[in-house]
Coordinates of C-alpha atoms in Angstrom, one line a residue:
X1 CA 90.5 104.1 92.2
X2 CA 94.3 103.9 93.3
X3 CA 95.2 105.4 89.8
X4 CA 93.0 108.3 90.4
X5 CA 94.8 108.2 94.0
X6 CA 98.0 108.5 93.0
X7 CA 97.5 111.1 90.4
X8 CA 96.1 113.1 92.4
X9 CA 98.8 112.8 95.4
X10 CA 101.8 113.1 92.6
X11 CA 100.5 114.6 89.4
X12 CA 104.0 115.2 88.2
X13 CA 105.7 112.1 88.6
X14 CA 104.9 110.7 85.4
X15 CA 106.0 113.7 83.6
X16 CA 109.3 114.8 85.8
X17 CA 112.6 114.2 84.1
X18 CA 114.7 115.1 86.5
X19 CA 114.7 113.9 89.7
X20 CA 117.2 114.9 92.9
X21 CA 117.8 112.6 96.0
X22 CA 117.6 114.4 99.3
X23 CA 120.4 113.5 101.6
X24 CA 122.7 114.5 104.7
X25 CA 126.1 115.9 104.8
X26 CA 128.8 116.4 107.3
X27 CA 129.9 120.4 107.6
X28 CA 133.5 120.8 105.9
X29 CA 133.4 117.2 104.1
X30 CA 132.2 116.7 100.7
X31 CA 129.1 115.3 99.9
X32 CA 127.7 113.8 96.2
X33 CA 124.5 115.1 95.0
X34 CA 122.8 112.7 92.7
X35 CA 120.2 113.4 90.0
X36 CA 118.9 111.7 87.9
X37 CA 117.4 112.1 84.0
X38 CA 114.3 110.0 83.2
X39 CA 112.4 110.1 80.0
X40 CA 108.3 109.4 80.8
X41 CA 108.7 105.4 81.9
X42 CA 112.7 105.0 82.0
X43 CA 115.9 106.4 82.7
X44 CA 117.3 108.8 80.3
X45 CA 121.5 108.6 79.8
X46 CA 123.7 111.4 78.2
X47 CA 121.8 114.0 79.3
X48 CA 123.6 117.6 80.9
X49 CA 122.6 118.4 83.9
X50 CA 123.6 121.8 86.0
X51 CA 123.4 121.2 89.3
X52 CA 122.8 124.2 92.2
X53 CA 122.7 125.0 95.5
X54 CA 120.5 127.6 97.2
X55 CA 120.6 129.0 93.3
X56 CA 124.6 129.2 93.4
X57 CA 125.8 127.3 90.3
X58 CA 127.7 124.2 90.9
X59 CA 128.5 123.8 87.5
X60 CA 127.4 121.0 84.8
X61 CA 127.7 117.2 84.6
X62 CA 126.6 114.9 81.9
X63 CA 124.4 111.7 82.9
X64 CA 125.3 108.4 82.7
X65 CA 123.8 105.6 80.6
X66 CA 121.7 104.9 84.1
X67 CA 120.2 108.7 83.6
X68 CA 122.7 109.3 87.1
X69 CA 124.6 112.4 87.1
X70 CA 126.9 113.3 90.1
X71 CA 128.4 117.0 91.5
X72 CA 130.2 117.2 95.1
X73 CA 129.6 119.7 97.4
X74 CA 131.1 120.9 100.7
X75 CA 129.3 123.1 103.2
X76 CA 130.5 125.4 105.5
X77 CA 127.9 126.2 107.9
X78 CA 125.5 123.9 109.1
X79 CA 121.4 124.1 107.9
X80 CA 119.1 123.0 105.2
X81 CA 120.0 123.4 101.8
X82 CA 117.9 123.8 98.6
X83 CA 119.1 121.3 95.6
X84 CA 118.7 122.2 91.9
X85 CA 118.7 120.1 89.1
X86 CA 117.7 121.7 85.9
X87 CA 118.2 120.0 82.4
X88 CA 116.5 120.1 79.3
X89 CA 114.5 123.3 81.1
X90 CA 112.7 120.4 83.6
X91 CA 113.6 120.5 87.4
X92 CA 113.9 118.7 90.2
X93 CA 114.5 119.8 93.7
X94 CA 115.4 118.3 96.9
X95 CA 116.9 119.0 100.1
X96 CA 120.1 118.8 102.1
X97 CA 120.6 118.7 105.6
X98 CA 123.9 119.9 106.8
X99 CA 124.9 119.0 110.4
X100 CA 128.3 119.0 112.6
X101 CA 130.6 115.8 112.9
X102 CA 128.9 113.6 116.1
X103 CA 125.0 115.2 115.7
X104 CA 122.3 113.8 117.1
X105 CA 119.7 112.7 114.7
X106 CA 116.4 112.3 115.2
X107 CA 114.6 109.9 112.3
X108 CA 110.9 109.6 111.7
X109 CA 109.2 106.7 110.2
X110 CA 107.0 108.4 107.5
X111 CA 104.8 105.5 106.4
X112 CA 104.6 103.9 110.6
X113 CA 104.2 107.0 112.4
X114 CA 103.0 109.8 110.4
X115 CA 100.2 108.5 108.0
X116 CA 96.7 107.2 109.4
X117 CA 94.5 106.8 106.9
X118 CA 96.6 106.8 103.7
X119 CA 97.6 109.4 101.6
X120 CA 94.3 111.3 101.3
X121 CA 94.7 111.6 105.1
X122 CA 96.4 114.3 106.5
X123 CA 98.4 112.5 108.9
X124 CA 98.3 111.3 113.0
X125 CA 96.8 114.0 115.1
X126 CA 99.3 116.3 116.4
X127 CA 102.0 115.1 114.3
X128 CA 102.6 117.9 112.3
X129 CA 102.5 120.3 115.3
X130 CA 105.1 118.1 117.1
X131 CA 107.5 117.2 113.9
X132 CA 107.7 120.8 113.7
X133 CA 108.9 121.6 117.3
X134 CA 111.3 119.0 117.7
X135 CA 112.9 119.7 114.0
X136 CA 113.9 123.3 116.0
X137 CA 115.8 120.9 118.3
X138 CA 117.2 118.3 116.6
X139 CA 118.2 117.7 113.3
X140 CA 115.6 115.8 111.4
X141 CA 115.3 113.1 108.7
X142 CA 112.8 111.4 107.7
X143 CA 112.2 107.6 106.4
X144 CA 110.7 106.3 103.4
X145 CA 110.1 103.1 104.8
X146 CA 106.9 101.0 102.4
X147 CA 106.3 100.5 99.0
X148 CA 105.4 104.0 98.2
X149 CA 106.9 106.0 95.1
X150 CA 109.9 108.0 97.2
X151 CA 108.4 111.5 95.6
X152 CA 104.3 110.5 96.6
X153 CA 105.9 110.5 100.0
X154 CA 107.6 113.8 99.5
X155 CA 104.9 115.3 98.1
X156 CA 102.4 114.1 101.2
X157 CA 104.8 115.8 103.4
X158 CA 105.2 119.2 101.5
X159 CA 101.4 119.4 101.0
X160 CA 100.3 118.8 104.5
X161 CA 102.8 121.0 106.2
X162 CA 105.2 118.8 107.3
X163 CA 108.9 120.6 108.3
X164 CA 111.4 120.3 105.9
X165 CA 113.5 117.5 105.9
X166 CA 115.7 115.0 104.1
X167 CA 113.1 112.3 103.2
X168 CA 115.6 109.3 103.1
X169 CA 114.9 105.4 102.0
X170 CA 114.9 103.2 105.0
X171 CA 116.5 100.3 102.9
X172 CA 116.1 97.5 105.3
X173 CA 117.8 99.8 107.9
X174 CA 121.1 100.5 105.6
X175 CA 120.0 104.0 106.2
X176 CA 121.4 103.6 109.8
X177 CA 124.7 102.4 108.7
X178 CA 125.3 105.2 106.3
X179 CA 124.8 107.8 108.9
X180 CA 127.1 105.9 111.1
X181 CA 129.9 106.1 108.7
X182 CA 129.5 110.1 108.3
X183 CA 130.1 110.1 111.6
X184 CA 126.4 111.0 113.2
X185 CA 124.6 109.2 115.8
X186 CA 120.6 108.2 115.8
X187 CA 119.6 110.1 118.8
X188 CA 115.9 109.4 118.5
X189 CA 114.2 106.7 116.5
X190 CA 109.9 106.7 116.1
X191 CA 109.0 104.1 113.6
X192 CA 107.3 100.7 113.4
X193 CA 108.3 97.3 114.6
X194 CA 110.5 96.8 111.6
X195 CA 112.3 99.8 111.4
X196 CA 113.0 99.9 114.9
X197 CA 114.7 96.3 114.9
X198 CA 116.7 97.7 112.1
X199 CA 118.4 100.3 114.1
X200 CA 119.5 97.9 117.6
X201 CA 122.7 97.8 117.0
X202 CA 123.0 101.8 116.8
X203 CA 121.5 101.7 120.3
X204 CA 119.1 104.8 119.5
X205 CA 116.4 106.2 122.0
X206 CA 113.4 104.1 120.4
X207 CA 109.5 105.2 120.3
X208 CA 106.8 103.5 118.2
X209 CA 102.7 103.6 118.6
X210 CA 103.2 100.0 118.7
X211 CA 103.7 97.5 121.7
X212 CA 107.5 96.4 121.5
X213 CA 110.1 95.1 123.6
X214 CA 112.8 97.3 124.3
X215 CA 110.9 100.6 123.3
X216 CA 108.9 103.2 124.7
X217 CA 105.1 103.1 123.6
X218 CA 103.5 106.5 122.6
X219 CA 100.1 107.7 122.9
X220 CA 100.2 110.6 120.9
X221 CA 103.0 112.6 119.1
X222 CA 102.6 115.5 122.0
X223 CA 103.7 112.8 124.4
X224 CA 106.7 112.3 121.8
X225 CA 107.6 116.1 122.7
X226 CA 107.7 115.8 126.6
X227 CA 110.0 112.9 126.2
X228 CA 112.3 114.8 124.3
X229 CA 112.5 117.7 126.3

């Protein structure tokens, strides 16, 4: 049964070679895209890989013996970018978030707030409606928190509507840090227990479904939207 699960959430995972690695960049620095070339279990090294953004041509790097290949980027203008990694005629996409020195973020807890019932589900009621609003406020990201393949996730959000977003690993909270040392502060934080301990020390505005010290408890993602008004 979870095989017949899993293939249906992410039929392409086992046949992808190329995957990108959504991410978050600061406007006017230089960020590193990373993709990645996998053969149909492992990694795949020595492998050249043209990278693009919104289909501009950033030119072509050759993988590593890890299957990594790296190209910088600096944007301009703040907004969501699409990411292109093409080799061997397979392609992976992903997204980047561009944002101004000292942004806001607001971070959602994919696994803790959004799925309710697994991935067959189509998430919490309301959250879709709500991630949607507050993304034209804020700039959003969103957490890969469980044990979940990082692309079943993806793919859950892009089939049920969710608004486009970096979909970053949590990490043990590591993910906090790095957007601390860009420079960007965690505005809003909705996530579990876990995830929300994680993230203390950034001192962000904290809501979880759950009952926890030292965060405000939600009812329902519209109440998530007055709050953040």
């Amino acid at each position: 049964l979870l095989t017949l699960v899993a293939n249906h959430v992410v039929p392409a995972i086992s046949r992808a070679d190329v995957y990108v690695y959504d991410t978050v960049a600061v406007q006017g620095e230089e960020v590193r895209l990373k993709a990645e070339t996998r053969g149909a279990l492992f990694t795949r090294g020595g492998e050249i890989v043209e990278f693009f953004v919104d289909d501009v041509s950033l030119g072509k790097n050759l993988s590593g013996g890890d299957g990594a290949a790296y190209r910088f980027y600096r944007a301009t203008r703040p907004g969501l970018r699409d990411i292109r990694a093409v080799s061997r005629n397979r392609t992976g996409m992903a997204t980047l978030l561009v944002v101004k020195r000292g942004s806001g973020i607001l971070a959602v807890d994919v696994e803790g707030t959004l799925l309710q019932g697994g991935f067959m589900s189509p998430g919490r009621p309301g959250s879709r409606q709500a991630v949607d609003s507050l993304a034209k406020r804020y700039p959003l990201v969103y957490l890969q928190t469980g044990e979940t393949n990082w692309r079943a996730v993806r793919t859950w959000l892009t089939q049920n509507e969710y608004a486009d977003a970096p979909l970053l690993p949590w990490n043990g909270g590591a993910v906090f840090d790095d957007l601390a040392k860009k420079g960007l502060k965690i505005r809003a934080l909705v996530g579990g227990p876990a995830v929300i301990e994680s993230a203390f020390k950034h001192k962000p505005r904290s809501f979880s479904f759950e009952p926890m010290r030292g965060t405000e408890r939600l009812k329902s993602w519209k109440e998530l939207e007055e709050k953040l008004k």
